[in-house]
Amino acid sequence: MVPFSAPKRNIFSCLCNFAVNCNFHGTIRKARFFFFALLFSFPPLFSQTNVSDSVTATRADSSHADSLQKKVENDSGIDTLVTYWAMDSITFNLRENSMQMYRKGGVRYRQIELNADSIIVQLDSSNVHAFGGEKKDTATQPQSKQGERRKLNPGDKAKLIDGGEEYFGKQLAYNFKSKRGRIVLAETQIDNGYYYGNKIKRISPEIMFVADGQYTTCDKDTPHYYFFSPKMKLVPRNRIVAEPIYLYIADAPVFALPFGVFPNRGGRRSGLIAPAYGEDARFGRYLSHLGYYWAMNDYMDFAATGDIYTRGSFALNANYNYALLYNFGGNLHGTYRRYRYNERADKDFRVDEAYNIGILHRQTINPTSKLDVNFRFASNNSYVFTNNLNDALQQSIESNASYSKRWEGSPNSFSASITRSQNLRDGSITELLPGIFFNRSLTFPLRGKGASSEYAWYENLGYNYNISASNGHRKSAQKIDGVKFFENSDTIFRTADVFQQNYSQSISQGLGFSFSPPKLGYFSLVPSLSLRESRSFSTTIQPIRSYRDSSLADTTLRQQSIAGYLQDGVSLNTKLYGIIQPNALGIAALRHTFSPSLSLSHAKQIYGERAGKASMTLGFNVGNNFEMKTLTSDTTEKENKIQLMNINGGVGYNFMLDSMNFSPVNISYHTSIGDLLSIGGSSTYNLYQYDYTSRKRINRFLLSKEKRFADVTNISLSLQTSLSGEKIKRLIETEQDTAQQGILPNTNSVSAGNMPDFTIPWQISLGWNFSQSQKQEGNPAIFRNSSMNGSVSFNLTQNWKFDMSATYDLIQKELAAPSVSISRNLHCWIMNFSWTPIGEYRQWRLEIRINDSTLQDVKVTKSRNPRGIY
């Protein structure tokens, strides 16, 4: 390499003459030169389209060389070195002030580099023309048809590198100073997007125009999908604007839009939200979640979308997010739907409207206080307009807001809450407006400030205090038959749908004392004493049918109560351990932990109205925990601990009752066989005989009358198992690679759905639930529920996945909520088909979605639902 410096005229003149005399053809191999830029004027845009096939070097006299040298000194606008090279030869034409490089030539200026089979540099204008392969007149080339991409062979490509971005084309034209250029038959990749076009014109580093362009995120030579537009405006790492826009899948056009705006970078940015196209059986074709996303600043954003149907229905959605790291964050969202059924002239024409509003706020006010709000308001019919089976079956909305405060270094804490439960099926509402709670946890006033391992007996005396207040409201749906109404001057009698209103206020406080004496050998003796007072006031407004004229009327009932309670008691606890160490059959040890507990408690209402009887109950509870440790071949390896079974039981005896002093016996149990099977259940046993004549329990033990220990009044049992194949490592690595490239679905997307996991080859889940209750007070009937549920998923091939799930009611002999879904991974896009064949929520839905985080909202959907909701 030989560096050139403009002030040294003798070196420059010698090298120019050498270039002219030798003509360079076939004489310099892999020649590389540095020179100060001799590029002077820079037109705003390239105008040359046809360049001669060869540049002939001509001899120039010394006067010409001198004038050229003077021009370099006065007019050059380049302030750094330009490097150029060629594998075959380099020629100069000093009359036209240009040079040409042959066979793998290249030019580098700052961060810009151009490589091509043939390059022409026009020194006066700073224009560079590059050709991949044999130069041809583009005017005589056949033009590509709409949606057709003309491929370039590797040897036909010229390459431009600018700031790490690479542009390929059949022909390239570029101006070093203005950084404007044009590419014929262009290919390039920016971030995760691939761009193709018959012509790309770059008018600035930030803006490019593409003629007959294509955009895709598929990296295959023949992309599985792409967007085609005759006119595209590309802003690198920002957005793509196209007019019009066509979506092609497997080279087949799917749908078209008059214009489109797509992001071509990750992260938050404002722009149009791409819609999904589909067809509904009752509302016609539609575009869903078409709207605009506004990245307001680093702390908040807003999205407004809508669903438009060809038969007059529509839906509007708004979503506002805000967040300040480590301080607060939240969301406001709302939906309004208006569905139109049939035509206005039809007898069954109707319009349904529904709304759903949500408020979410999380705030850490300081290290000792925080605020949480999660509220939803919805119309009673909103659960109907959903295809989410869980929402449809739940048919209720739970809302809450809470503020909590604790004092550092203090046992005091405070909380206030608001709760609201709305039944969407009948409109019933239960509200707590608000509930306030103050608590002082267990405090030992006689202890010193310093910690100690041993305390005097009086230092173990402690107390706790709490107070709570609440204001509640309940609206309950009721029906009243035979109510008189006036309609169109006629008197009719019909059933009235009304609500009973109940308002209640209450305040209660409690003071507790405790004493923790030293252990009595292996036993712990814990006495307790507590006082509690409660005051409540209630108002009930009950709608009734008037006895005078059968019209609808209200009656108001007000009640209040004050009561004080005293409760004291003592409990005795211990633990016993039994250990066996067989060291055989892979078992290192077996351990049984036996935890008996005996308690005596006394409770009495000491003042207030309607005082009940006092109670004195002796309770006995026992816990059994069975565990096993397995042997290991490696002494350094930790032994594996397995819980075999956990069984707990308890019973009580009330000395103050006149009869039937024993409480029901309660038993609960749980065990698991490794990860293969989980078994759990509970049961309740009553020791007394049930009299079918009086329909109640009588004071007679079953053991003495029927020679049975007890009646099983309640029992529940559940079995669950799940098996799955080992994850496919190759697919895990592919999934990790795509995650790093940012092409996995964004779960915060406007329309993100559950994506199948192709890394698990197969998975089976089975469960059985059984419950039974019988011989309750006043009702000897047996109530039994039994159902089986199961799900199976498997990969038919590497890219095909099937999922099936269902629940079968063994009592009613009915199949409930069966569903089938089929997923096909198609490299850069994914197909999902879901089908619920029977039931109120039967439907099917076919969706083709682009498998890219920036474009996953672009999808095509086809669905059918008898309720008419997509």
PDB file of C-alpha atoms in Angstrom, residues 595-739:
ATOM      1  CA  SER A 595     -47.061 -34.667  66.859  1.00  0.00           C
ATOM      2  CA  PRO A 596     -49.872 -34.909  69.450  1.00  0.00           C
ATOM      3  CA  SER A 597     -51.549 -31.787  70.831  1.00  0.00           C
ATOM      4  CA  LEU A 598     -54.014 -31.471  73.690  1.00  0.00           C
ATOM      5  CA  SER A 599     -55.918 -28.236  74.343  1.00  0.00           C
ATOM      6  CA  LEU A 600     -58.578 -27.021  76.738  1.00  0.00           C
ATOM      7  CA  SER A 601     -60.483 -23.856  75.837  1.00  0.00           C
ATOM      8  CA  HIS A 602     -63.304 -21.960  77.474  1.00  0.00           C
ATOM      9  CA  ALA A 603     -65.473 -19.304  75.747  1.00  0.00           C
ATOM     10  CA  LYS A 604     -68.339 -17.236  77.111  1.00  0.00           C
ATOM     11  CA  GLN A 605     -70.354 -14.167  76.106  1.00  0.00           C
ATOM     12  CA  ILE A 606     -69.996 -11.850  79.081  1.00  0.00           C
ATOM     13  CA  TYR A 607     -72.390  -9.111  77.972  1.00  0.00           C
ATOM     14  CA  GLY A 608     -74.791  -8.233  75.163  1.00  0.00           C
ATOM     15  CA  GLU A 609     -78.112  -9.463  73.862  1.00  0.00           C
ATOM     16  CA  ARG A 610     -79.050 -13.010  72.904  1.00  0.00           C
ATOM     17  CA  ALA A 611     -76.133 -14.526  74.792  1.00  0.00           C
ATOM     18  CA  GLY A 612     -75.557 -18.153  73.938  1.00  0.00           C
ATOM     19  CA  LYS A 613     -74.347 -20.931  76.162  1.00  0.00           C
ATOM     20  CA  ALA A 614     -70.759 -20.980  77.277  1.00  0.00           C
ATOM     21  CA  SER A 615     -68.486 -23.666  75.896  1.00  0.00           C
ATOM     22  CA  MET A 616     -65.603 -25.607  77.347  1.00  0.00           C
ATOM     23  CA  THR A 617     -63.936 -27.822  74.798  1.00  0.00           C
ATOM     24  CA  LEU A 618     -61.197 -30.364  75.159  1.00  0.00           C
ATOM     25  CA  GLY A 619     -59.511 -30.847  71.825  1.00  0.00           C
ATOM     26  CA  PHE A 620     -57.144 -33.536  70.680  1.00  0.00           C
ATOM     27  CA  ASN A 621     -55.175 -33.315  67.450  1.00  0.00           C
ATOM     28  CA  VAL A 622     -52.458 -35.539  66.115  1.00  0.00           C
ATOM     29  CA  GLY A 623     -50.117 -35.238  63.138  1.00  0.00           C
ATOM     30  CA  ASN A 624     -48.182 -38.046  61.458  1.00  0.00           C
ATOM     31  CA  ASN A 625     -45.431 -37.435  58.950  1.00  0.00           C
ATOM     32  CA  PHE A 626     -43.653 -40.369  57.258  1.00  0.00           C
ATOM     33  CA  GLU A 627     -40.368 -39.692  55.434  1.00  0.00           C
ATOM     34  CA  MET A 628     -37.632 -41.709  53.734  1.00  0.00           C
ATOM     35  CA  LYS A 629     -34.000 -41.137  52.817  1.00  0.00           C
ATOM     36  CA  THR A 630     -32.432 -43.054  49.932  1.00  0.00           C
ATOM     37  CA  LEU A 631     -28.943 -44.476  49.692  1.00  0.00           C
ATOM     38  CA  THR A 632     -26.355 -42.914  47.378  1.00  0.00           C
ATOM     39  CA  SER A 633     -23.378 -44.615  45.768  1.00  0.00           C
ATOM     40  CA  ASP A 634     -21.244 -41.495  46.064  1.00  0.00           C
ATOM     41  CA  THR A 635     -20.419 -40.484  49.650  1.00  0.00           C
ATOM     42  CA  THR A 636     -20.072 -36.849  48.604  1.00  0.00           C
ATOM     43  CA  GLU A 637     -23.553 -36.819  47.105  1.00  0.00           C
ATOM     44  CA  LYS A 638     -26.412 -35.558  49.283  1.00  0.00           C
ATOM     45  CA  GLU A 639     -29.046 -38.092  50.298  1.00  0.00           C
ATOM     46  CA  ASN A 640     -32.453 -37.695  48.692  1.00  0.00           C
ATOM     47  CA  LYS A 641     -35.302 -36.996  51.142  1.00  0.00           C
ATOM     48  CA  ILE A 642     -38.796 -38.193  50.149  1.00  0.00           C
ATOM     49  CA  GLN A 643     -42.057 -37.468  51.986  1.00  0.00           C
ATOM     50  CA  LEU A 644     -44.126 -40.643  51.945  1.00  0.00           C
ATOM     51  CA  MET A 645     -47.344 -39.602  53.682  1.00  0.00           C
ATOM     52  CA  ASN A 646     -48.831 -36.882  55.843  1.00  0.00           C
ATOM     53  CA  ILE A 647     -51.919 -37.731  57.967  1.00  0.00           C
ATOM     54  CA  ASN A 648     -53.591 -35.331  60.410  1.00  0.00           C
ATOM     55  CA  GLY A 649     -56.685 -35.826  62.564  1.00  0.00           C
ATOM     56  CA  GLY A 650     -58.598 -34.150  65.351  1.00  0.00           C
ATOM     57  CA  VAL A 651     -61.678 -34.319  67.556  1.00  0.00           C
ATOM     58  CA  GLY A 652     -63.208 -32.159  70.331  1.00  0.00           C
ATOM     59  CA  TYR A 653     -65.419 -32.638  73.377  1.00  0.00           C
ATOM     60  CA  ASN A 654     -67.625 -29.793  74.637  1.00  0.00           C
ATOM     61  CA  PHE A 655     -68.359 -30.194  78.377  1.00  0.00           C
ATOM     62  CA  MET A 656     -71.084 -27.517  78.367  1.00  0.00           C
ATOM     63  CA  LEU A 657     -73.477 -29.221  75.925  1.00  0.00           C
ATOM     64  CA  ASP A 658     -76.465 -31.188  77.185  1.00  0.00           C
ATOM     65  CA  SER A 659     -75.978 -33.925  74.601  1.00  0.00           C
ATOM     66  CA  MET A 660     -73.805 -34.974  71.651  1.00  0.00           C
ATOM     67  CA  ASN A 661     -70.703 -33.502  73.271  1.00  0.00           C
ATOM     68  CA  PHE A 662     -68.279 -34.935  70.712  1.00  0.00           C
ATOM     69  CA  SER A 663     -67.545 -32.917  67.598  1.00  0.00           C
ATOM     70  CA  PRO A 664     -67.140 -34.656  64.221  1.00  0.00           C
ATOM     71  CA  VAL A 665     -63.771 -36.330  63.665  1.00  0.00           C
ATOM     72  CA  ASN A 666     -61.761 -34.662  60.891  1.00  0.00           C
ATOM     73  CA  ILE A 667     -58.975 -36.455  58.999  1.00  0.00           C
ATOM     74  CA  SER A 668     -56.848 -35.170  56.127  1.00  0.00           C
ATOM     75  CA  TYR A 669     -54.103 -36.990  54.223  1.00  0.00           C
ATOM     76  CA  HIS A 670     -51.681 -36.498  51.381  1.00  0.00           C
ATOM     77  CA  THR A 671     -49.055 -38.638  49.713  1.00  0.00           C
ATOM     78  CA  SER A 672     -47.131 -38.762  46.489  1.00  0.00           C
ATOM     79  CA  ILE A 673     -45.295 -41.488  44.631  1.00  0.00           C
ATOM     80  CA  GLY A 674     -42.325 -39.495  43.440  1.00  0.00           C
ATOM     81  CA  ASP A 675     -43.335 -37.274  40.552  1.00  0.00           C
ATOM     82  CA  LEU A 676     -45.604 -39.977  39.156  1.00  0.00           C
ATOM     83  CA  LEU A 677     -48.766 -39.769  41.299  1.00  0.00           C
ATOM     84  CA  SER A 678     -50.174 -37.333  43.861  1.00  0.00           C
ATOM     85  CA  ILE A 679     -52.983 -38.425  46.198  1.00  0.00           C
ATOM     86  CA  GLY A 680     -54.833 -36.145  48.603  1.00  0.00           C
ATOM     87  CA  GLY A 681     -58.106 -36.096  50.455  1.00  0.00           C
ATOM     88  CA  SER A 682     -60.071 -35.446  53.606  1.00  0.00           C
ATOM     89  CA  SER A 683     -63.000 -36.980  55.445  1.00  0.00           C
ATOM     90  CA  THR A 684     -65.392 -36.113  58.267  1.00  0.00           C
ATOM     91  CA  TYR A 685     -66.948 -38.693  60.597  1.00  0.00           C
ATOM     92  CA  ASN A 686     -69.940 -38.224  62.936  1.00  0.00           C
ATOM     93  CA  LEU A 687     -70.089 -40.477  65.987  1.00  0.00           C
ATOM     94  CA  TYR A 688     -73.846 -40.109  66.539  1.00  0.00           C
ATOM     95  CA  GLN A 689     -76.799 -41.872  64.968  1.00  0.00           C
ATOM     96  CA  TYR A 690     -78.962 -40.157  62.343  1.00  0.00           C
ATOM     97  CA  ASP A 691     -82.719 -40.378  62.924  1.00  0.00           C
ATOM     98  CA  TYR A 692     -84.582 -40.457  59.608  1.00  0.00           C
ATOM     99  CA  THR A 693     -87.928 -39.624  61.240  1.00  0.00           C
ATOM    100  CA  SER A 694     -86.847 -36.371  62.851  1.00  0.00           C
ATOM    101  CA  ARG A 695     -84.118 -35.835  60.214  1.00  0.00           C
ATOM    102  CA  LYS A 696     -81.457 -34.959  62.747  1.00  0.00           C
ATOM    103  CA  ARG A 697     -78.732 -36.510  64.841  1.00  0.00           C
ATOM    104  CA  ILE A 698     -79.724 -37.926  68.187  1.00  0.00           C
ATOM    105  CA  ASN A 699     -77.685 -38.489  71.339  1.00  0.00           C
ATOM    106  CA  ARG A 700     -76.881 -42.132  70.647  1.00  0.00           C
ATOM    107  CA  PHE A 701     -73.502 -43.500  69.567  1.00  0.00           C
ATOM    108  CA  LEU A 702     -73.436 -45.560  66.379  1.00  0.00           C
ATOM    109  CA  LEU A 703     -71.001 -47.896  68.073  1.00  0.00           C
ATOM    110  CA  SER A 704     -73.594 -48.909  70.659  1.00  0.00           C
ATOM    111  CA  LYS A 705     -76.562 -49.141  68.283  1.00  0.00           C
ATOM    112  CA  GLU A 706     -75.248 -50.217  64.867  1.00  0.00           C
ATOM    113  CA  LYS A 707     -71.839 -51.528  65.892  1.00  0.00           C
ATOM    114  CA  ARG A 708     -70.227 -48.960  63.645  1.00  0.00           C
ATOM    115  CA  PHE A 709     -67.705 -46.374  64.768  1.00  0.00           C
ATOM    116  CA  ALA A 710     -69.050 -43.409  62.790  1.00  0.00           C
ATOM    117  CA  ASP A 711     -70.924 -42.125  59.742  1.00  0.00           C
ATOM    118  CA  VAL A 712     -68.879 -40.696  56.917  1.00  0.00           C
ATOM    119  CA  THR A 713     -70.636 -37.373  56.400  1.00  0.00           C
ATOM    120  CA  ASN A 714     -68.089 -35.766  54.057  1.00  0.00           C
ATOM    121  CA  ILE A 715     -65.303 -37.224  51.978  1.00  0.00           C
ATOM    122  CA  SER A 716     -63.123 -35.917  49.203  1.00  0.00           C
ATOM    123  CA  LEU A 717     -60.380 -37.592  47.211  1.00  0.00           C
ATOM    124  CA  SER A 718     -58.191 -36.463  44.348  1.00  0.00           C
ATOM    125  CA  LEU A 719     -55.606 -38.257  42.231  1.00  0.00           C
ATOM    126  CA  GLN A 720     -53.323 -36.416  39.846  1.00  0.00           C
ATOM    127  CA  THR A 721     -50.575 -37.674  37.585  1.00  0.00           C
ATOM    128  CA  SER A 722     -48.483 -36.104  34.868  1.00  0.00           C
ATOM    129  CA  LEU A 723     -45.929 -37.647  32.529  1.00  0.00           C
ATOM    130  CA  SER A 724     -43.828 -35.989  29.867  1.00  0.00           C
ATOM    131  CA  GLY A 725     -40.966 -36.787  27.559  1.00  0.00           C
ATOM    132  CA  GLU A 726     -37.547 -35.258  27.879  1.00  0.00           C
ATOM    133  CA  LYS A 727     -37.174 -31.890  26.225  1.00  0.00           C
ATOM    134  CA  ILE A 728     -35.602 -31.890  22.772  1.00  0.00           C
ATOM    135  CA  LYS A 729     -32.187 -30.267  23.228  1.00  0.00           C
ATOM    136  CA  ARG A 730     -31.858 -29.215  19.610  1.00  0.00           C
ATOM    137  CA  LEU A 731     -35.175 -27.344  19.740  1.00  0.00           C
ATOM    138  CA  ILE A 732     -34.243 -25.776  23.080  1.00  0.00           C
ATOM    139  CA  GLU A 733     -31.087 -24.361  21.507  1.00  0.00           C
ATOM    140  CA  THR A 734     -33.103 -23.093  18.539  1.00  0.00           C
ATOM    141  CA  GLU A 735     -35.625 -21.508  20.897  1.00  0.00           C
ATOM    142  CA  GLN A 736     -32.802 -19.802  22.812  1.00  0.00           C
ATOM    143  CA  ASP A 737     -31.281 -18.506  19.580  1.00  0.00           C
ATOM    144  CA  THR A 738     -34.574 -17.057  18.416  1.00  0.00           C
ATOM    145  CA  ALA A 739     -35.123 -15.525  21.844  1.00  0.00           C
TER     146      ALA A 739
END
